[in-house]
Short mmCIF file of C-alpha atoms in Angstrom, two decimals:
data_model
loop_
_atom_site.label_atom_id
_atom_site.label_comp_id
_atom_site.label_asym_id
_atom_site.label_seq_id
_atom_site.Cartn_x
_atom_site.Cartn_y
_atom_site.Cartn_z
CA MET E 1 97.04 144.73 46.59
CA ALA E 2 96.28 142.85 49.95
CA PRO E 3 99.47 142.00 52.09
CA ALA E 4 100.66 138.46 52.41
CA SER E 5 98.83 136.09 54.67
CA ARG E 6 100.22 134.61 57.84
CA THR E 7 99.19 131.43 59.48
CA GLU E 8 100.81 131.93 63.16
CA PHE E 9 99.11 133.96 65.70
CA PRO E 10 100.01 135.31 69.03
CA ASP E 11 98.28 134.27 72.21
CA PRO E 12 95.26 136.28 73.15
CA VAL E 13 95.32 138.78 75.79
CA LEU E 14 92.23 139.46 77.94
CA VAL E 15 91.66 143.28 78.31
CA THR E 16 89.54 144.56 81.52
CA SER E 17 90.70 147.90 82.04
CA THR E 18 90.22 151.16 80.23
CA ALA E 19 93.72 152.04 80.23
CA ASP E 20 94.77 148.79 78.51
CA LEU E 21 91.94 149.06 76.04
CA ASN E 22 93.20 152.54 75.21
CA ALA E 23 96.53 151.31 74.59
CA VAL E 24 95.24 148.42 72.41
CA THR E 25 93.08 150.72 70.25
CA ALA E 26 95.93 153.17 69.75
CA ARG E 27 98.18 150.48 68.34
CA LEU E 28 95.26 149.00 66.10
CA ARG E 29 94.75 152.42 64.48
CA ARG E 30 97.97 152.04 62.85
CA GLU E 31 96.96 148.93 60.96
CA PRO E 32 95.57 148.86 57.32
CA PHE E 33 92.93 146.45 58.61
CA ILE E 34 91.63 144.68 61.78
CA THR E 35 89.41 141.67 62.29
CA ILE E 36 86.58 141.87 64.76
CA ASP E 37 83.91 139.64 66.37
CA THR E 38 81.68 139.90 69.32
CA GLU E 39 79.98 137.67 71.79
CA PHE E 40 76.92 138.78 73.38
CA VAL E 41 73.41 137.47 74.88
CA ARG E 42 69.99 138.64 73.98
CA GLU E 43 67.52 135.84 74.61
CA ARG E 44 65.75 137.93 77.23
CA THR E 45 66.26 141.37 75.79
CA TYR E 46 65.38 143.51 72.78
CA TRP E 47 68.79 145.02 72.76
CA PRO E 48 71.92 142.60 72.74
CA GLU E 49 74.06 142.71 75.82
CA LEU E 50 77.53 143.07 74.59
CA CYS E 51 79.83 140.70 76.62
CA LEU E 52 83.19 140.45 74.50
CA VAL E 53 84.84 142.18 71.67
CA GLN E 54 87.52 140.27 69.95
CA LEU E 55 90.18 142.29 68.06
CA ALA E 56 92.96 141.14 65.89
CA GLY E 57 95.98 143.16 64.23
CA ALA E 58 99.02 141.68 62.48
CA ASP E 59 100.86 141.05 65.63
CA GLU E 60 98.38 140.92 68.47
CA VAL E 61 95.04 139.48 69.49
CA VAL E 62 92.90 140.76 72.24
CA VAL E 63 89.54 139.69 73.82
CA VAL E 64 87.96 142.81 75.43
CA ASP E 65 85.82 142.19 78.37
CA ALA E 66 82.98 144.62 77.78
CA LEU E 67 81.28 143.77 81.27
CA ALA E 68 84.55 144.38 83.23
CA PRO E 69 83.79 146.87 86.13
CA GLY E 70 84.34 150.44 85.24
CA ILE E 71 85.65 149.69 81.61
CA ASP E 72 84.99 152.73 79.13
CA LEU E 73 84.65 151.58 75.59
CA THR E 74 85.13 155.14 74.12
CA SER E 75 88.39 154.33 72.32
CA LEU E 76 86.86 151.23 70.79
CA GLY E 77 84.24 153.56 69.16
CA GLU E 78 87.06 155.82 67.93
CA LEU E 79 88.74 152.82 66.39
CA LEU E 80 85.61 151.55 64.72
CA ALA E 81 84.99 155.24 63.31
CA ASP E 82 88.64 155.51 61.89
CA GLU E 83 88.17 155.44 58.27
CA ASN E 84 91.97 154.58 57.68
CA VAL E 85 91.38 151.22 59.04
CA ILE E 86 89.33 148.60 57.35
CA LYS E 87 86.97 146.54 59.81
CA VAL E 88 86.80 143.07 58.76
CA PHE E 89 83.76 140.99 60.15
CA HIS E 90 82.17 137.63 59.28
CA ALA E 91 78.41 137.57 59.21
CA ALA E 92 78.48 141.24 60.44
CA ARG E 93 74.75 142.02 61.00
CA GLN E 94 74.41 141.45 64.71
CA ASP E 95 77.82 142.80 65.44
CA LEU E 96 77.00 145.92 63.69
CA GLU E 97 73.54 146.21 65.34
CA ILE E 98 75.51 146.17 68.61
CA PHE E 99 78.04 148.79 67.57
CA LEU E 100 75.19 151.10 66.03
CA HIS E 101 73.28 150.95 69.34
CA LEU E 102 76.43 151.37 71.51
CA PHE E 103 78.04 154.16 69.54
CA ASP E 104 75.14 155.46 67.26
CA ARG E 105 77.14 154.92 64.35
CA LEU E 106 78.35 152.05 62.15
CA PRO E 107 81.96 151.00 61.90
CA GLN E 108 83.63 152.39 58.75
CA PRO E 109 84.87 151.09 56.30
CA LEU E 110 83.48 147.50 56.47
CA PHE E 111 84.25 144.14 54.81
CA ASP E 112 82.23 141.07 55.60
CA THR E 113 83.73 137.82 54.61
CA GLN E 114 80.33 136.02 54.55
CA VAL E 115 79.24 138.46 51.78
CA ALA E 116 82.39 138.16 49.97
CA ALA E 117 82.18 134.40 50.14
CA MET E 118 78.85 134.48 48.54
CA VAL E 119 80.18 136.89 45.98
CA ALA E 120 83.25 134.55 45.26
CA GLY E 121 81.15 131.47 45.00
CA TYR E 122 81.44 129.55 48.21
CA GLY E 123 77.70 129.02 48.80
CA ASP E 124 74.81 130.69 50.58
CA GLN E 125 75.56 132.20 53.92
CA VAL E 126 78.67 130.01 54.43
CA GLY E 127 79.64 129.64 58.23
CA TYR E 128 82.93 130.82 59.32
CA ASP E 129 84.27 127.31 60.42
CA ASN E 130 83.49 125.90 56.89
CA LEU E 131 85.12 128.99 55.16
CA VAL E 132 88.19 128.61 57.42
CA SER E 133 88.35 124.87 56.40
CA SER E 134 87.72 125.57 52.72
CA LEU E 135 90.30 128.41 52.42
CA LEU E 136 92.95 127.52 55.02
CA GLY E 137 92.59 123.85 55.54
CA ALA E 138 92.16 124.65 59.35
CA GLN E 139 89.67 123.47 61.80
CA ILE E 140 88.05 125.45 64.65
CA ASP E 141 87.13 124.01 67.87
CA LYS E 142 83.34 124.86 68.48
CA SER E 143 82.95 123.27 71.80
CA HIS E 144 82.24 126.58 73.39
CA ARG E 145 79.77 127.76 70.93
CA PHE E 146 76.76 127.74 73.37
CA SER E 147 78.86 129.33 76.33
CA ASP E 148 77.14 131.79 78.52
CA TRP E 149 79.17 134.84 77.73
CA ALA E 150 77.77 137.02 80.51
CA ALA E 151 78.94 134.59 83.36
CA ARG E 152 82.34 135.62 84.98
CA PRO E 153 85.07 134.61 85.28
CA LEU E 154 86.08 133.41 81.78
CA SER E 155 87.97 130.22 81.38
CA PRO E 156 91.15 130.26 79.34
CA ALA E 157 89.31 127.76 76.93
CA GLN E 158 86.57 130.33 76.39
CA ILE E 159 89.17 133.11 75.55
CA SER E 160 90.87 130.94 73.17
CA TYR E 161 87.70 130.03 71.55
CA ALA E 162 86.58 133.65 71.22
CA ALA E 163 90.10 134.74 69.86
CA ALA E 164 89.84 132.10 66.99
CA ASP E 165 86.97 133.94 65.49
CA VAL E 166 89.32 136.86 64.66
CA THR E 167 92.70 135.23 63.98
CA TYR E 168 91.84 132.95 61.19
CA LEU E 169 89.61 135.88 59.86
CA ARG E 170 92.75 137.70 58.65
CA ASP E 171 93.85 135.08 56.35
CA VAL E 172 90.31 134.49 55.24
CA TYR E 173 90.00 138.22 54.52
CA LEU E 174 93.33 138.22 52.53
CA ARG E 175 92.30 135.13 50.48
CA LEU E 176 88.91 136.52 49.63
CA VAL E 177 90.18 139.97 48.62
CA ALA E 178 92.93 138.40 46.23
CA GLN E 179 90.26 136.28 44.69
CA LEU E 180 87.81 139.15 44.11
CA GLU E 181 90.68 141.23 42.64
CA ARG E 182 91.68 138.29 40.30
CA GLU E 183 88.06 137.80 39.19
CA GLY E 184 87.18 141.42 38.82
CA ARG E 185 84.20 141.45 41.30
CA GLN E 186 85.24 144.27 43.68
CA ASP E 187 82.37 146.28 42.48
CA TRP E 188 80.04 143.44 43.17
CA MET E 189 81.26 143.33 46.73
CA THR E 190 80.96 147.20 46.92
CA ALA E 191 77.33 146.92 45.93
CA GLU E 192 76.64 144.31 48.37
CA MET E 193 78.26 146.19 51.27
CA ASP E 194 76.00 149.17 50.62
CA VAL E 195 73.30 147.42 52.53
CA LEU E 196 75.44 146.89 55.56
CA ASN E 197 76.66 150.57 55.46
CA SER E 198 73.34 151.95 55.93
CA PRO E 199 71.87 152.53 59.51
CA ALA E 200 68.38 151.84 58.16
CA THR E 201 69.23 148.26 57.70
CA PHE E 202 69.49 147.75 61.55
CA ARG E 203 66.74 150.32 62.46
CA PRO E 204 63.48 149.32 60.63
CA ASP E 205 60.64 151.68 60.47
CA PRO E 206 58.24 150.65 63.07
CA GLU E 207 55.30 151.64 60.53
CA THR E 208 56.53 149.00 58.02
CA LEU E 209 56.96 145.93 60.38
CA TRP E 210 53.60 144.70 59.87
CA GLU E 211 54.56 143.75 56.17
CA ARG E 212 56.99 141.16 57.46
CA MET E 213 54.01 139.20 59.11
CA ARG E 214 52.58 138.50 55.52
CA PRO E 215 49.00 139.06 56.42
CA ARG E 216 46.68 137.13 54.03
CA THR E 217 43.84 139.42 54.05
CA SER E 218 42.73 142.46 51.70
CA ASN E 219 40.89 144.06 54.53
CA ARG E 220 42.44 147.42 54.64
CA ARG E 221 40.75 148.32 57.96
CA MET E 222 42.43 145.27 59.49
CA LEU E 223 45.82 145.88 57.80
CA GLY E 224 45.61 149.52 59.29
CA MET E 225 45.09 147.97 62.74
CA LEU E 226 47.92 145.45 62.30
CA ARG E 227 50.20 148.29 61.11
CA ALA E 228 49.42 150.50 64.30
CA ILE E 229 49.72 147.61 66.82
CA ALA E 230 52.95 146.19 65.25
CA ALA E 231 54.40 149.72 65.47
CA TRP E 232 53.36 149.98 69.11
CA ARG E 233 54.90 146.48 69.83
CA GLU E 234 58.32 147.72 68.32
CA ARG E 235 58.56 150.70 70.32
CA GLU E 236 57.38 149.09 73.41
CA ALA E 237 59.74 146.14 73.17
CA GLN E 238 62.58 148.71 72.86
CA ARG E 239 61.16 150.64 75.84
CA VAL E 240 61.12 147.82 78.09
CA ASN E 241 63.93 146.01 76.51
CA VAL E 242 62.37 142.63 75.68
CA PRO E 243 62.18 140.57 72.55
CA ARG E 244 59.22 141.67 70.56
CA GLN E 245 57.72 138.05 70.33
CA ARG E 246 58.18 137.74 74.11
CA LEU E 247 56.04 140.98 74.51
CA VAL E 248 53.22 139.94 72.26
CA LYS E 249 53.50 137.22 69.79
CA ASP E 250 52.70 137.48 66.13
CA GLU E 251 49.66 135.29 66.41
CA SER E 252 48.21 137.31 69.05
CA LEU E 253 48.86 140.70 66.94
CA MET E 254 46.85 139.03 64.10
CA GLU E 255 43.98 138.14 66.30
CA ILE E 256 44.09 141.56 67.82
CA ALA E 257 43.99 143.23 64.32
CA ALA E 258 41.02 141.04 63.42
CA THR E 259 38.96 141.66 66.48
CA GLY E 260 39.97 145.04 67.78
CA PRO E 261 39.32 144.62 71.42
CA GLY E 262 38.17 147.90 73.05
CA ASP E 263 38.81 147.23 76.84
CA VAL E 264 40.95 145.16 79.16
CA ASP E 265 38.38 142.22 79.22
CA GLY E 266 38.39 142.05 75.46
CA LEU E 267 42.39 142.13 75.31
CA ALA E 268 42.59 139.54 77.98
CA ARG E 269 40.51 137.20 75.92
CA VAL E 270 43.01 137.22 73.23
CA ARG E 271 45.04 134.21 72.93
CA GLY E 272 48.49 134.68 74.47
CA ILE E 273 47.39 137.86 76.38
CA SER E 274 47.37 137.50 80.20
CA ARG E 275 45.13 139.45 82.40
CA GLY E 276 48.10 140.89 84.12
CA PHE E 277 49.44 142.22 80.87
CA ALA E 278 46.15 143.76 79.79
CA GLU E 279 45.70 145.66 82.90
CA GLY E 280 49.25 146.86 83.11
CA ARG E 281 51.04 149.75 81.41
CA SER E 282 51.93 147.75 78.28
CA GLY E 283 48.19 146.72 77.93
CA GLN E 284 46.92 150.30 78.25
CA GLY E 285 49.39 151.37 75.59
CA LEU E 286 48.28 148.63 73.41
CA LEU E 287 44.57 149.63 73.93
CA GLU E 288 45.36 153.34 73.23
CA ALA E 289 47.03 152.25 69.95
CA ILE E 290 44.00 150.11 69.03
CA ALA E 291 41.67 152.99 69.62
CA VAL E 292 43.81 155.38 67.55
CA ALA E 293 43.83 152.98 64.73
CA ARG E 294 40.06 152.41 64.95
CA ARG E 295 39.72 156.33 64.08
CA GLU E 296 42.11 156.19 61.13
CA PRO E 297 40.60 157.60 57.94
CA ASP E 298 39.81 155.27 55.26
CA ALA E 299 42.02 157.06 52.67
CA SER E 300 45.06 156.44 54.86
CA LEU E 301 44.65 152.95 55.47
CA PRO E 302 47.38 150.64 54.01
CA ARG E 303 46.76 148.36 50.96
CA PRO E 304 47.99 144.76 50.78
CA PRO E 305 51.70 144.58 49.87
CA LYS E 306 52.03 143.66 46.11
CA GLY E 307 51.41 140.18 45.55
CA ARG E 308 49.90 139.68 48.99
CA GLY E 309 46.27 139.35 50.23
CA LYS E 310 43.71 136.45 49.42
CA ASP E 311 42.82 138.08 46.25
CA ALA E 312 46.39 138.60 44.96
CA PRO E 313 47.32 136.83 41.73
CA ARG E 314 49.59 133.74 42.11
CA PRO E 315 52.44 133.11 39.86
CA SER E 316 52.42 129.85 37.92
CA ALA E 317 54.26 127.17 39.93
CA ALA E 318 55.78 125.87 36.79
CA LEU E 319 57.22 129.05 35.63
CA VAL E 320 58.65 129.65 39.13
CA ALA E 321 60.13 126.34 39.24
CA MET E 322 61.87 127.07 35.67
CA LEU E 323 63.12 130.36 36.88
CA LYS E 324 64.63 128.71 40.02
CA VAL E 325 66.42 126.16 37.71
CA LEU E 326 67.63 129.03 35.47
CA LEU E 327 68.86 130.91 38.59
CA ALA E 328 70.85 127.81 39.72
CA ALA E 329 72.24 127.35 36.26
CA CYS E 330 73.37 131.00 35.81
CA CYS E 331 74.86 131.07 39.47
CA GLU E 332 76.72 127.83 38.84
CA ARG E 333 78.24 129.35 35.67
CA HIS E 334 79.39 132.58 37.43
CA ARG E 335 80.24 130.87 40.59
CA VAL E 336 77.95 133.12 42.81
CA ALA E 337 75.59 132.22 45.61
CA PRO E 338 71.94 132.10 44.32
CA LYS E 339 70.64 133.60 47.33
CA LEU E 340 72.66 136.76 46.67
CA VAL E 341 71.35 136.95 43.18
CA ALA E 342 67.66 136.70 43.62
CA SER E 343 65.18 136.08 46.52
CA ALA E 344 62.15 133.98 46.48
CA ASP E 345 60.01 137.31 46.17
CA ASP E 346 62.22 138.27 43.24
CA ILE E 347 61.30 134.94 41.32
CA ASP E 348 57.54 135.21 42.19
CA ARG E 349 57.53 138.77 40.85
CA LEU E 350 59.33 137.91 37.77
CA ALA E 351 56.90 135.13 37.01
CA LEU E 352 53.99 137.59 37.51
CA GLU E 353 55.07 140.99 36.17
CA ASP E 354 56.79 142.07 32.88
CA ALA E 355 59.30 144.35 34.25
CA PRO E 356 59.25 144.40 38.16
CA GLU E 357 61.51 146.79 40.23
CA ILE E 358 63.45 144.31 41.70
CA PRO E 359 67.27 143.69 42.55
CA ALA E 360 67.64 140.84 40.32
CA LEU E 361 66.96 143.00 37.26
CA GLN E 362 69.61 145.61 38.27
CA GLY E 363 73.46 145.98 38.29
CA TRP E 364 75.54 142.87 38.15
CA ARG E 365 72.52 140.75 39.05
CA ARG E 366 70.88 141.50 35.79
CA GLU E 367 73.97 140.58 33.93
CA VAL E 368 74.33 137.25 35.75
CA PHE E 369 70.61 136.33 35.80
CA GLY E 370 67.77 139.02 35.14
CA THR E 371 68.58 139.38 31.28
CA GLN E 372 68.37 135.76 30.89
CA ALA E 373 65.18 135.50 33.07
CA LEU E 374 63.40 137.96 30.89
CA ALA E 375 64.53 136.10 27.73
CA LEU E 376 63.00 132.66 29.25
CA LYS E 377 59.69 134.44 29.89
CA ALA E 378 59.85 135.98 26.39
CA GLY E 379 60.32 132.43 24.69
CA GLU E 380 63.76 133.57 23.52
CA LEU E 381 65.52 131.10 25.82
CA THR E 382 65.21 127.37 26.46
CA LEU E 383 66.74 125.07 29.09
CA GLY E 384 68.36 121.90 27.72
CA VAL E 385 70.71 119.41 29.39
CA GLU E 386 74.31 118.60 27.96
CA ASN E 387 77.00 116.48 29.73
CA GLY E 388 74.98 116.38 32.87
CA ALA E 389 74.75 120.26 33.27
CA ILE E 390 71.90 122.56 32.45
CA ARG E 391 72.42 124.39 29.07
CA LEU E 392 70.94 127.88 28.01
CA ILE E 393 69.77 127.62 24.39
CA ARG E 394 68.76 130.77 22.67
CA ALA E 395 65.71 130.45 20.42
#
């Protein structure tokens, strides 16, 4: 059972030295749980640049200046790895990506209050300030939301703003844990956290990134080219530490996959590719990737992802609409966020296939929605309206 919540918080302390950070992390390792947030910048880089780490225990709140000269974050990594301390985040994905890159491992164990809020029925990807308002009746000052966190010195207002992201988070966590316990949804939460506990979530395979571009073609040679150059772009963006879209935009990759330029002149004619880029190291690397893809045997070329390509079957728009209504009704009944139960791709595949291998037909999602979706398709379930709400009627 979670300990009682508290509503008063100590003033935040700015930590700028290794000695002070080591003392803080030693104290926090005696806590049953801590709350964590980060501030970072990444507009011009592939890897996020960590600027601040906010930490809160039962009796202290600290804001660690990750850019302070000479500061060593080793003890922070040891705290994050301590399996006796639960690490509580809100909307953890970007924070976890930062820590995985910095320490080569994910914090353990994890609890994400945004995921918990979706499991508990507070809506799709509810924001931290809205969750604080709903659960605690408190308001968070968001006036420093767009601060340049890499600029120094930090103002007292910036430090207070950053600290608020972990102080209220303690009570949010306690309230959500209590609610999940009351409603018997701890197993649901555990299943959802498995995704965040996997390093693969934050280190996508470069060879599969082409699928995210949703190419509308069945030409396997073009798909093979797209696979090769999308993988090259990902590795090159990491090497030079620039965002992948800043290196080469998706539209340019699609044109390159279709035309397969073989020299600097051809590459420079692609929209969005400059002559300087084409002549430089990155351009030469891209041309080499194109040449390798051109030699790939037909047998190893990729096929269009299921349900993609210009000749792929399309689901009935009416059936998709009915499944979406059913999803909303089921999630309303169980008080869980629809986005957590079934994605748009899940719905399309349910409409097209008899028994697709999708999350919506597995585990607790099948209980909430999947079984009813299959019954609707089989004509064993109809939808009606009663007292202003959708009613599920068994045939």
